[in-house]
Every structure is written in C-alpha cells, then in structure tokens.
Short mmCIF file of C-alpha atoms in Angstrom, two decimals:
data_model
loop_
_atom_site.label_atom_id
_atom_site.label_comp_id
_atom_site.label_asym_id
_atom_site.label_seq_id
_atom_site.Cartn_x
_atom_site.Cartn_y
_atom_site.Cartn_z
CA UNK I 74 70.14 3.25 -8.81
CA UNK I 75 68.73 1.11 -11.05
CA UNK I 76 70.32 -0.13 -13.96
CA UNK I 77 67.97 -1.27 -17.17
CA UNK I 78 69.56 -1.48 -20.41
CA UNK I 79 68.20 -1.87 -23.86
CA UNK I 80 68.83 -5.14 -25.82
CA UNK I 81 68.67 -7.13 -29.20
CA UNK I 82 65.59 -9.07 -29.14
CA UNK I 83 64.70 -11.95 -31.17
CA UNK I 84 61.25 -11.62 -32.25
CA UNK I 85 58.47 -12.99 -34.52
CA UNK I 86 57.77 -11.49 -38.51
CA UNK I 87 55.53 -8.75 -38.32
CA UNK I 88 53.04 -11.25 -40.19
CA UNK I 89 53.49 -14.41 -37.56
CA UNK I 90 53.43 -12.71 -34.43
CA UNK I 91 49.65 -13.38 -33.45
CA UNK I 92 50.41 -17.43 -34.40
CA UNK I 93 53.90 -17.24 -32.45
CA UNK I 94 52.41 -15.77 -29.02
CA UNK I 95 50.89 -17.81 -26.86
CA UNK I 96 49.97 -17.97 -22.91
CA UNK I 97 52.30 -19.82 -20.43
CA UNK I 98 51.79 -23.35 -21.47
CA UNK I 99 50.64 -24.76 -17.81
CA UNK I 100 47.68 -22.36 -18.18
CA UNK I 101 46.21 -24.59 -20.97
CA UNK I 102 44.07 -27.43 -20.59
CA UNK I 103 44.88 -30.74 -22.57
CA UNK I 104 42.63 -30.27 -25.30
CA UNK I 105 43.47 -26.67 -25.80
CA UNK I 106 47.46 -27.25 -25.56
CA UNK I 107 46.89 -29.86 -28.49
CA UNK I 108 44.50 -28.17 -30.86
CA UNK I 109 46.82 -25.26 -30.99
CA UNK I 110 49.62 -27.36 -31.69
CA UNK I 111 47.41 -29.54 -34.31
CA UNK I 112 46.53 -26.53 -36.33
CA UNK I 113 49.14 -23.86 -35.67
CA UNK I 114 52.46 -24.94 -36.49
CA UNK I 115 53.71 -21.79 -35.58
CA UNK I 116 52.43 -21.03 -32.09
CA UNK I 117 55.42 -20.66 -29.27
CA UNK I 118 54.12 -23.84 -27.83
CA UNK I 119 55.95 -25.94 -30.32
CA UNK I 120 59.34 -24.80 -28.91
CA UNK I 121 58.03 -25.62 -25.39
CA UNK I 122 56.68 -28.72 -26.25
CA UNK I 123 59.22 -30.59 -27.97
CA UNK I 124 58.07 -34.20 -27.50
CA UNK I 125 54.83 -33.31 -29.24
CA UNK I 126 56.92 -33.83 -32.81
CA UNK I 127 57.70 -37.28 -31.74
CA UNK I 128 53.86 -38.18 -29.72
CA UNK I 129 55.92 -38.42 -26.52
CA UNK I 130 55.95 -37.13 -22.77
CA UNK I 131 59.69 -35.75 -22.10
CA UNK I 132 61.06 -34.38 -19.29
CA UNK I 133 64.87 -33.53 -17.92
CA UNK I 134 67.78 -32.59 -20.27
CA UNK I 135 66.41 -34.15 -22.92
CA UNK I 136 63.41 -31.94 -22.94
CA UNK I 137 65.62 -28.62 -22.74
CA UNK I 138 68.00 -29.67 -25.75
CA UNK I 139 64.96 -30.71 -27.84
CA UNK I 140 63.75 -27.05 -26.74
CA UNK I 141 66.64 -25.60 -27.72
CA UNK I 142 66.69 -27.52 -31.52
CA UNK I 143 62.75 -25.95 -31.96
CA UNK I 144 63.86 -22.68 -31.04
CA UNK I 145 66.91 -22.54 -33.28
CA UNK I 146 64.66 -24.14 -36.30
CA UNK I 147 61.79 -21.46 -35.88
CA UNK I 148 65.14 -18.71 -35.85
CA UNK I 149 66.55 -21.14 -39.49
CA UNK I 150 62.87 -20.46 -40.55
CA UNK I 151 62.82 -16.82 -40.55
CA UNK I 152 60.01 -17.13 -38.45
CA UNK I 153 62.27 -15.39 -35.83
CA UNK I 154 64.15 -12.62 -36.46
CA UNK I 155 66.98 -10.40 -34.52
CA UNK I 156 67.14 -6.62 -34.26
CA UNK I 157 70.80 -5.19 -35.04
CA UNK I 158 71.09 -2.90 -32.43
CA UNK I 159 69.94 -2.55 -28.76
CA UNK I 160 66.34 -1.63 -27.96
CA UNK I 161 63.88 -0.93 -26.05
CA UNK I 162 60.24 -2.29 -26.62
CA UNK I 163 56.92 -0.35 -25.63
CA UNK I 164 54.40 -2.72 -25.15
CA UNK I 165 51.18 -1.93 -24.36
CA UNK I 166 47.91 -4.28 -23.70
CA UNK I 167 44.38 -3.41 -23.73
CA UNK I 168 42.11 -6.07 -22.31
CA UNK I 169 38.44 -7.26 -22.85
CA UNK I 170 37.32 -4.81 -19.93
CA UNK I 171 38.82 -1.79 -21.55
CA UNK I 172 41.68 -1.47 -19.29
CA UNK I 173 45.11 -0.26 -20.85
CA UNK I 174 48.73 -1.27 -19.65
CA UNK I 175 51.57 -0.10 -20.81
CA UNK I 176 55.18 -0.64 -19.88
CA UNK I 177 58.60 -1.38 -21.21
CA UNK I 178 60.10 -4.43 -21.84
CA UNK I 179 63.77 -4.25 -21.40
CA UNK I 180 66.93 -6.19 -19.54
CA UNK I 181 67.26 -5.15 -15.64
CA UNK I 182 70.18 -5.97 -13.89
CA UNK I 183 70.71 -9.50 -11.92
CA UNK I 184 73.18 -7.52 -9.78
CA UNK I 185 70.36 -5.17 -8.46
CA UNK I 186 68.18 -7.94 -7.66
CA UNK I 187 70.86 -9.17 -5.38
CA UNK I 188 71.73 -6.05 -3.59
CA UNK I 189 68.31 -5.48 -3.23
CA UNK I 190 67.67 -3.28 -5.95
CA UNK I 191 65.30 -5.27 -7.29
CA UNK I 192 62.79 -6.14 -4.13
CA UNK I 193 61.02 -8.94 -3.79
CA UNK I 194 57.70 -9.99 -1.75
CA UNK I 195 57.34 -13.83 -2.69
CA UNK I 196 59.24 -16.36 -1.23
CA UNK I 197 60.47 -18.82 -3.78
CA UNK I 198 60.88 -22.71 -3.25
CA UNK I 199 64.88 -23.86 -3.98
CA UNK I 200 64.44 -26.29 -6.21
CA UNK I 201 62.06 -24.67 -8.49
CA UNK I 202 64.75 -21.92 -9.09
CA UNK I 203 67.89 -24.42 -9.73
CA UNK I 204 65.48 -26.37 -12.14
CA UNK I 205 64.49 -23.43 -13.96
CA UNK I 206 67.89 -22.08 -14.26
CA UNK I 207 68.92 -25.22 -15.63
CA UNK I 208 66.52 -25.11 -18.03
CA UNK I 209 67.58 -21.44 -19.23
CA UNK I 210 71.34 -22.62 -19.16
CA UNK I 211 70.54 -25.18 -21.93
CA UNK I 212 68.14 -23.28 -23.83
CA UNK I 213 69.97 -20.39 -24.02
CA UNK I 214 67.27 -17.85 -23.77
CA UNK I 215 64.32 -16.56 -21.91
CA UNK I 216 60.96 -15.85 -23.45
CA UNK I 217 59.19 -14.32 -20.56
CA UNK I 218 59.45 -11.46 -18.84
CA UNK I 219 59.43 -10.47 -15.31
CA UNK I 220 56.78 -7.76 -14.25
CA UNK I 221 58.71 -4.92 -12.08
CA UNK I 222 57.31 -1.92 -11.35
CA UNK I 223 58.64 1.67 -10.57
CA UNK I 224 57.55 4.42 -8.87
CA UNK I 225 55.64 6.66 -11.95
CA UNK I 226 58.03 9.08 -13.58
CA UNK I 227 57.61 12.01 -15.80
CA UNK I 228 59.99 11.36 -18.79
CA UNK I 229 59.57 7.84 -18.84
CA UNK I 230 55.33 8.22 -19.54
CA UNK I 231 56.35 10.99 -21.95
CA UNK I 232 58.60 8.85 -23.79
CA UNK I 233 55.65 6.32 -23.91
CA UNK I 234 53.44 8.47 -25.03
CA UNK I 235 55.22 9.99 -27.73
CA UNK I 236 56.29 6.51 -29.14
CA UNK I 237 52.74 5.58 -28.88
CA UNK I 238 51.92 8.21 -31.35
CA UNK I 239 53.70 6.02 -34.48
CA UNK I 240 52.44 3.25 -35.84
CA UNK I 241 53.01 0.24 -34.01
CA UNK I 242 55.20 -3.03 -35.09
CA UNK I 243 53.13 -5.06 -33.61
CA UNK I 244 48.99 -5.25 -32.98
CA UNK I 245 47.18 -8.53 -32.75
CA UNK I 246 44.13 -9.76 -30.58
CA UNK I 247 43.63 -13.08 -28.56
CA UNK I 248 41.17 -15.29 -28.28
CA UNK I 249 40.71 -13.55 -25.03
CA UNK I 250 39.56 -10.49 -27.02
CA UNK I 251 42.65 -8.48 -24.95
CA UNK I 252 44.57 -6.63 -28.05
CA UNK I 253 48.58 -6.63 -27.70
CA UNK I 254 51.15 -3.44 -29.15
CA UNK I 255 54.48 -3.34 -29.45
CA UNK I 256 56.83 -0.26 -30.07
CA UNK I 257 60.41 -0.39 -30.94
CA UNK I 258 62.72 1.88 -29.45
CA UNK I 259 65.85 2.63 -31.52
CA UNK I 260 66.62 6.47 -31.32
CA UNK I 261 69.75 6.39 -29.29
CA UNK I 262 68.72 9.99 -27.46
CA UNK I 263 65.07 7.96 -26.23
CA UNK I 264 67.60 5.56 -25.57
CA UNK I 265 69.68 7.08 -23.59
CA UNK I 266 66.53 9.22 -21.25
CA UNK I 267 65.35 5.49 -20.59
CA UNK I 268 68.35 4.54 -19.08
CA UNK I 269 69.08 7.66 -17.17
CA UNK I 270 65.78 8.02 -15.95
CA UNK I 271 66.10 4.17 -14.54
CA UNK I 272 69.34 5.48 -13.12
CA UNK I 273 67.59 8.01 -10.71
CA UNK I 274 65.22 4.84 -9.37
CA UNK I 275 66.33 3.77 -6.29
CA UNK I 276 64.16 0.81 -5.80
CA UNK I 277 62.07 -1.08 -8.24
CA UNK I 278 59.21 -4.23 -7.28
CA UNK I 279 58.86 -7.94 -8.78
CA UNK I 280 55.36 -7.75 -9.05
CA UNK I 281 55.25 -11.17 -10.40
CA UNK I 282 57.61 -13.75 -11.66
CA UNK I 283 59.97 -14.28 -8.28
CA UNK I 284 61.23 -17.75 -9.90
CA UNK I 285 62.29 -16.07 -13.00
CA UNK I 286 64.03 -13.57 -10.87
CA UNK I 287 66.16 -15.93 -8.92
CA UNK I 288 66.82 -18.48 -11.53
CA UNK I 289 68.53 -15.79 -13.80
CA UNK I 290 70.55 -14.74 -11.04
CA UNK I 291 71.39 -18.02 -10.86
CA UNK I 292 72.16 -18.53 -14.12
CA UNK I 293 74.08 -15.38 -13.77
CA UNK I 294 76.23 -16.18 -11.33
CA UNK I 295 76.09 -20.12 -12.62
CA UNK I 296 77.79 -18.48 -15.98
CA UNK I 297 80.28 -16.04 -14.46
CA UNK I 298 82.35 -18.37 -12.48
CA UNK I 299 82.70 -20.55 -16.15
CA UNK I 300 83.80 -17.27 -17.73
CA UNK I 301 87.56 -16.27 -17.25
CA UNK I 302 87.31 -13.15 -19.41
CA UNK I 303 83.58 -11.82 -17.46
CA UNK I 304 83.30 -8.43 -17.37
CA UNK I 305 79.99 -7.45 -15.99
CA UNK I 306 78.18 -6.40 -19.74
CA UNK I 307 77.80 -10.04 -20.82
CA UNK I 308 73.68 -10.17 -21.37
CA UNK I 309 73.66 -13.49 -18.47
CA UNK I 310 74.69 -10.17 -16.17
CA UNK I 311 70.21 -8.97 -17.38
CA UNK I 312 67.31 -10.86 -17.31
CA UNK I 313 64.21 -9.80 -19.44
CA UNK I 314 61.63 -7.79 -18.12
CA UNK I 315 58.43 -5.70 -18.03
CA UNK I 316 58.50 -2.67 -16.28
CA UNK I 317 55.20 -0.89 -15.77
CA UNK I 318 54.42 2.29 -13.86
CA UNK I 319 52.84 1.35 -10.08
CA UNK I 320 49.52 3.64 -11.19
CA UNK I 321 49.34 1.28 -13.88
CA UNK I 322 49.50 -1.84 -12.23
CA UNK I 323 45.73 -4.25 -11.76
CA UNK I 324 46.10 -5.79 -8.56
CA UNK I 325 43.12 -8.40 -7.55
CA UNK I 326 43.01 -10.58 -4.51
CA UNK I 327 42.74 -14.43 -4.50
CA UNK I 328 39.88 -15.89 -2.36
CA UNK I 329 40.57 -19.03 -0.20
CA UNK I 330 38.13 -22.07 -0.16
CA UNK I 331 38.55 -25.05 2.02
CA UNK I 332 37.30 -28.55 1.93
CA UNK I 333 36.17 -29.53 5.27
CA UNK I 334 35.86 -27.83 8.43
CA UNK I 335 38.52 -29.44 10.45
CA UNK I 336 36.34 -32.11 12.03
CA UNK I 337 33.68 -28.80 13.45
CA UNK I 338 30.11 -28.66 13.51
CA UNK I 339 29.09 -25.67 11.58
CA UNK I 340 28.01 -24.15 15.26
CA UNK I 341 30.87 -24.60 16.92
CA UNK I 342 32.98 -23.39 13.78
CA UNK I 343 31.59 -20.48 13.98
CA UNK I 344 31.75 -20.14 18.06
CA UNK I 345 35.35 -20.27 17.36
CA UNK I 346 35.04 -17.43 14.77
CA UNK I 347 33.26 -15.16 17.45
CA UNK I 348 36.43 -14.80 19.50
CA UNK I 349 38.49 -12.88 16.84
CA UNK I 350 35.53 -11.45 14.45
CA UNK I 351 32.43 -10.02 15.27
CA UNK I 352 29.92 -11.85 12.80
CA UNK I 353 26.77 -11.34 10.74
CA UNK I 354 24.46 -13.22 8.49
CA UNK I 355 24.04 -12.21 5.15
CA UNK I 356 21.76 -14.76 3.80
CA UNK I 357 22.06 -16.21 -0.12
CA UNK I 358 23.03 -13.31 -1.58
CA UNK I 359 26.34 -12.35 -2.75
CA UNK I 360 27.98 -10.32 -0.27
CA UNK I 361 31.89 -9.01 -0.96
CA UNK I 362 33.60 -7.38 1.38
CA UNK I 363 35.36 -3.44 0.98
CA UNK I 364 37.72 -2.90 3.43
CA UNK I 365 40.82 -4.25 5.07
CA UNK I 366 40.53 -6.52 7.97
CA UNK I 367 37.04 -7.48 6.63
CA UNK I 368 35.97 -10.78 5.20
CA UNK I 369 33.18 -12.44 3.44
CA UNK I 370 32.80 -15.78 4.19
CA UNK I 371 30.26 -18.32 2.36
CA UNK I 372 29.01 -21.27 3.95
CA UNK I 373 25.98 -23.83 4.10
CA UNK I 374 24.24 -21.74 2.00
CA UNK I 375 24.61 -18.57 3.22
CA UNK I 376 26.99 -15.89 3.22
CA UNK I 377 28.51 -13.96 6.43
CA UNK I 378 30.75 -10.92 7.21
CA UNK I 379 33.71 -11.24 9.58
CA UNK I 380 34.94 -8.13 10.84
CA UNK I 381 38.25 -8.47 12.88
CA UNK I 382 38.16 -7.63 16.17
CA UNK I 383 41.02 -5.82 16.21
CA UNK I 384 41.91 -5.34 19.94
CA UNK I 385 42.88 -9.20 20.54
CA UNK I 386 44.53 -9.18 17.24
CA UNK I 387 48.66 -7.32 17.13
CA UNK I 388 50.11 -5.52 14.83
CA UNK I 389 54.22 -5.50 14.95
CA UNK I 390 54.70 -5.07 11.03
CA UNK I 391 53.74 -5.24 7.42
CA UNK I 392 52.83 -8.60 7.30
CA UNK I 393 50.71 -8.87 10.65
CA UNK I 394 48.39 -5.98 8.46
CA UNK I 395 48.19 -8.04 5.62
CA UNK I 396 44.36 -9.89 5.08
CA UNK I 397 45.70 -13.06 4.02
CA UNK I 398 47.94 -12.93 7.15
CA UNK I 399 45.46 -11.89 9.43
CA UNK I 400 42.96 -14.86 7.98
CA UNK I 401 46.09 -17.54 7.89
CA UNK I 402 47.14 -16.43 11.61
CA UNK I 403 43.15 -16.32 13.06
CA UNK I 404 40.99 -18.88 11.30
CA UNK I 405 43.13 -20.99 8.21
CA UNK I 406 45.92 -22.32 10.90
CA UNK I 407 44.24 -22.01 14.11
CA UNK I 408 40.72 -23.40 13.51
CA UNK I 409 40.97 -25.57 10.23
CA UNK I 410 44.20 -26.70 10.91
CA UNK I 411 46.07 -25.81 7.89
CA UNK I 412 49.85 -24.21 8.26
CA UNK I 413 51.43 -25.60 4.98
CA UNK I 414 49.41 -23.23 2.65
CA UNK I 415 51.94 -24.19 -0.40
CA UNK I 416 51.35 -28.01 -0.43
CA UNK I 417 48.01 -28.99 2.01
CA UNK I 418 45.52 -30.38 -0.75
CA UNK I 419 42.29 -29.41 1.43
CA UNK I 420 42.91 -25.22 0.87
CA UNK I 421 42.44 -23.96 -3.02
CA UNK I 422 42.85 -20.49 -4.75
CA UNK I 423 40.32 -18.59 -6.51
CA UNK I 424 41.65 -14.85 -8.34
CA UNK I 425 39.72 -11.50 -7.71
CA UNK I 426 38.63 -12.25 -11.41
CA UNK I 427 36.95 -15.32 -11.04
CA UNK I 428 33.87 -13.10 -8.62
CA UNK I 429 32.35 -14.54 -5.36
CA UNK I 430 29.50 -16.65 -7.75
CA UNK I 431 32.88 -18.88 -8.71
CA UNK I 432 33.07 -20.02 -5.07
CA UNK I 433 29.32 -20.40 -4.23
CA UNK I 434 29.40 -22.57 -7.03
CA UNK I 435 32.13 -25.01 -5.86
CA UNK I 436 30.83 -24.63 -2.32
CA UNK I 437 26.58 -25.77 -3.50
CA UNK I 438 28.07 -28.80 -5.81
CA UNK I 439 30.15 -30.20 -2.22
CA UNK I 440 33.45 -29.91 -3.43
CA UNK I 441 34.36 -26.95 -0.75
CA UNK I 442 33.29 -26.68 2.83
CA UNK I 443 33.97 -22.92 3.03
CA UNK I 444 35.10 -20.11 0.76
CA UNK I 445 36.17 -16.70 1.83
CA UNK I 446 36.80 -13.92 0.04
CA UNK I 447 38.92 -10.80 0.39
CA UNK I 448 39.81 -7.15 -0.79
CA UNK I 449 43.12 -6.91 -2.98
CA UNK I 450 45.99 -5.99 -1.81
CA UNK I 451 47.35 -2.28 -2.54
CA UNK I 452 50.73 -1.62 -4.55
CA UNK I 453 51.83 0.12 -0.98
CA UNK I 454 51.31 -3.00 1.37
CA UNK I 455 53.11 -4.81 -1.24
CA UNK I 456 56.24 -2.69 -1.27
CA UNK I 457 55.98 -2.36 2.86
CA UNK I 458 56.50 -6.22 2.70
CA UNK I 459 58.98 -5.82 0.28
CA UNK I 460 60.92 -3.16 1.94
CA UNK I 461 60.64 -4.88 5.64
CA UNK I 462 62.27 -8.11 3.77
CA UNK I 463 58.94 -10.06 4.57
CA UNK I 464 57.47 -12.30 2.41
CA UNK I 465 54.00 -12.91 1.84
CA UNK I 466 51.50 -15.83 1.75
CA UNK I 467 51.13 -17.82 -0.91
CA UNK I 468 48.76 -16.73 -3.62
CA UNK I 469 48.23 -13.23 -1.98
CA UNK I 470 48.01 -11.19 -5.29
CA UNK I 471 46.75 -11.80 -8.83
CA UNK I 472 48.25 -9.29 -10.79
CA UNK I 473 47.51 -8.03 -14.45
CA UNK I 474 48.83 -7.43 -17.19
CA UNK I 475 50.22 -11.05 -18.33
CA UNK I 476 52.56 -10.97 -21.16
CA UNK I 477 52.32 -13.51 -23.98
CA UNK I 478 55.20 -16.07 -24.23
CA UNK I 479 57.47 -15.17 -27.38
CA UNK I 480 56.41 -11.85 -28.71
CA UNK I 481 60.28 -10.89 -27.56
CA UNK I 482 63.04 -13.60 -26.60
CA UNK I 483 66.57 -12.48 -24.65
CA UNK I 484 69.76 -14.66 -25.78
CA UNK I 485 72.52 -15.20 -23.06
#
C-alpha cells in the first residue's frame, strides 16, 4: 500500500515561471550556466549558485546556507509563492518529438521506500547520499522530484484527464522547444481518489533519482531522532516526487565506448569475441541492433553485429538477462579489462538519444577505440531487477521525461 499525499508547494508567479525553471545545473556547460545567470536574474540557478553574487567558487556549508539566504530572498520577493492548502500538481510535458508525459507530482512516503514500498534498481554510492542529505538539512527544501512509476490505473488517468480539460496554471516552452503544464489539484473529493487509489498500489519504481531517494530518507530519519514530539505526518516523513504511469514512461539505452582495446590487436580482439558471439561485418554503414542479447559494435571503420551465443552464456536471474550485464560479464570485464564501470576513465556513456552517428564520430576523430551500442531496456526487466533486490549497471537506462528544477519546491 502505497502512501502519496498531497502537499503545499512553493512555486513561481504564474508570470516568472518560464525564467524560474531551469535544468539540473551540472547539465550546463560554463558558458551556458553564466549567460543565464548574466541575463536572467530570475532563473532557479541563482539559488543554486550562490557564490555567483560574490564572483566566487563555494563549496561545503557555506554553499548550502548561502543557498538557503537565495531561496528565502526569491520567497521575500514574491517571486515564490505558497499554496494554502494541500495539493496535488498534474504536470504534463510535451517534447520536441511530439511525445506527451504526464504524471503527478506529489509527496510519497520515506517509510515505503524503506520497507520496500518504494523499489529501487540503482545502487547508490554512500557518500553521495549523506552529502546530499546534508545539503537538504540546511536548505530546508527540495526542488526536484523523484520519477516513480506505477502500474497504470483507471481513476488515476481519468482524474488526469479530466483536470487536463481546464486551463492550465502553468504553460511555458524551453529552449529545447519541449512545452511544460502544470495543473493544480485542490478539490478535496479528486483529492481524496488520488490518495485512495495510491492506497490500492502495492509496489511503485524509482525510475530515476536513487540519490534523492536515499538522502531524504536520510534526512528523514536524520530529523526524527532530533524531534521529541515526531509523529509520523511531519512533511521530512515525504519526499517530492513525480509519479507517471509505466505505459507512459520513455526508456532509451546508453551505448558504451571504450578507449583502447586492452593492449589487443584488432584480430585477436575480435578472436576473443568469437567465443561468446557469433560475428558479422557490416561495413560503414550504420547498423543498430533490435533485439535482446544482440549488439552493434563499431570499430576501425566498420560496424559489426554480435549475437550472443547463448549456450556458453547462464542465466540464474534478472540481472544475468540484462544487455549491459551480459556485455559487462562477456567482453567489458573479461577482454578490455574494465570491472570498475563507476570510476575507470577509459569506458564513457552515450544515451539512446544521442544515435549510433554520435559514437562513429568520437570513434573516426581517435578519441574511442570501440563503441557499442544496445537496445533499451523494458519497464519489465527493470522492475524484475527491482523486485529480485538486484541492482543494475551503471548507466543502464536513460529515462524521459526530466522535470525542470523549481517549477514546485517541498519545505521540511
């Protein structure tokens, strides 16, 4: 039983909320991070930048307080503003390509991700979650949301659709040319369905934003043992999310592309590929591969396709079925020599979005050896992983829609 409750979000005017939103910060270059913070003083990126007012670098404590004084001046500004009651938010997003997401952004239930309500696939790295719950602890709010995803369900798409019908509070367009929506839900009887209708859920998915996950629980639990009088309904008990219908999740795969073949001739690299794949020679042009346990592989010029030879390859579980798996277990570790996929500098990520031509092109100007790309993972083998309690490699899904940072903000 899942537990997702509605809450009071501070949000942007009506009139600022295209300046306010922004992407996650790391996913700006230089120049881009400071020409929006040049010529927008109202962009989100203010708040996460702090040392930017002062033409300085800062990091630690010192950067979270200063984070916490730009957030509480954009709130002194009106630029921010709080809703009186609980909510829910209907947020939809249609991109570039057409495609249309739509979800609901609302405050799930740190005690359901630890009893497992709230499944995860990811593994997360320790120290990333204590810094980032440290960070949250300080600030005092969040300003991204999770991405969970539940089974599809009847009255929840209805409700959707229905709100969908009204004008929304929100509509604005990125640079990106993907156009953002958001809904407010207030009617205590819509209210209510959302929250019953959660109830009946056994088990909802992180699809992405693990870190976020744990660090609120963290916090969480960080914030209960301070608090004599705790009762359970304080919002550090929630963490902000976005919860999207599995149909209506975009799942793409991430090719791999190494920089050296391990000290191999080409030859006897691919000798070594013959005893788990059978092999063939595509030439130059772009070859992508459509099913599981098959592989496109660029190198030298030329493209191949590696089928796995499944009858000296084992299946015992989720993860032994998974491609990135099968290519870490039979060529990544084995051949090239690389088992720290997290932190070994010669192995690099490239999403389903950025197509095969993006690694051709890195492989013909000599800054890979060897690219190979994949098919995407399914919402299914995710949740087998999930539900097994495996985890899966790093950088095994790229999944869509991303949020904008501060279109709505949860207070602890």
């Amino acid at each position: 039983m899942a537990k997702v409750i509605p809450f009071k979000a501070v949000r942007p005017t009506r009139d600022k909320v295209s300046l306010v939103a922004s992407r996650s910060y790391q996913s700006y270059t230089q120049d881009e991070l400071e020409a929006r913070l040049d010529y927008n003083p109202f962009s989100f990126l203010h708040i996460v930048n702090p040392g930017y007012k002062y033409d300085k670098q800062i990091t630690g404590t010192e950067r979270y307080n200063l984070v916490r004084n730009r957030y509480l001046e954009f709130k002194e500004d009106r630029i921010f503003i709080e809703d009186k009651t609980p909510c829910f938010y209907i947020y939809k997003i249609v991109n570039r390509e057409g495609q249309s997401f739509s979800g609901i952004v609302a405050a799930a239930s740190a005690e359901d991700y630890k009893k497992d309500v709230i499944k995860k696939h990811e593994d997360t790295i320790e120290y990333r979650e204590h810094i980032f719950k440290d960070y949250l602890k300080t600030v005092g709010f969040n300003a991204e949301p999770v991405l969970l995803t539940y089974p599809d369900n009847n009255v929840i798409a209805n409700i959707i659709s229905e709100t969908q019908k009204e004008r929304a509070e929100y509509e604005f367009t990125t640079h990106f040319r993907d156009t953002h929506y958001l809904w407010v839900v207030n009617n205590i009887q819509a209210i209510k369905n959302i929250e019953n209708e959660f109830k009946s859920i056994d088990t909802i998915y992180i699809a992405d934003g693990h870190h976020r996950s744990a660090s609120s629980y963290l916090l969480s639990e960080t914030l209960k043992s301070e608090n004599n009088s705790h009762t359970g309904n304080e919002p550090y008990n929630f963490f902000m999310s976005y919860l999207i219908p599995e149909s209506n999740l975009k799942i793409y795969e991430f090719n791999r592309l190494v920089k050296d073949l391990n000290g191999l001739t080409k030859e006897a690299f691919l000798i070594k590929l013959d005893a788990m794949f059978r092999i063939e020679n595509r030439g130059s042009e772009l070859y992508k591969p459509n099913n599981k346990h098959h592989f496109s592989m660029y190198l030298d010029g030329e493209f191949y396709s590696l089928y796995l030879r499944k009858h000296n390859y084992t299946f015992n579980n989720a993860l032994d079925t998974l491609d990135t798996q099968i290519l870490y277990k039979t060529i990544l570790e084995p051949i090239l020599g690389i088992s720290d996929l997290r932190n070994n500098k010669r192995i690099d990520y490239s999403h389903g979005k950025n197509d095969l031509v993006n690694i051709k092109s890195k492989i013909d100007q000599g800054e890979f050896a060897v690219g190979f790309g994949l098919v995407p993972i399914t919402i299914q083998e995710m949740k087998a992983i999930a539900d097994e309690n495996l985890t899966m490699p790093p950088k095994s899904t790229f999944i869509e829609p991303k949020l904008r940072s501060g279109v709505t903000i949860y207070e602890f």
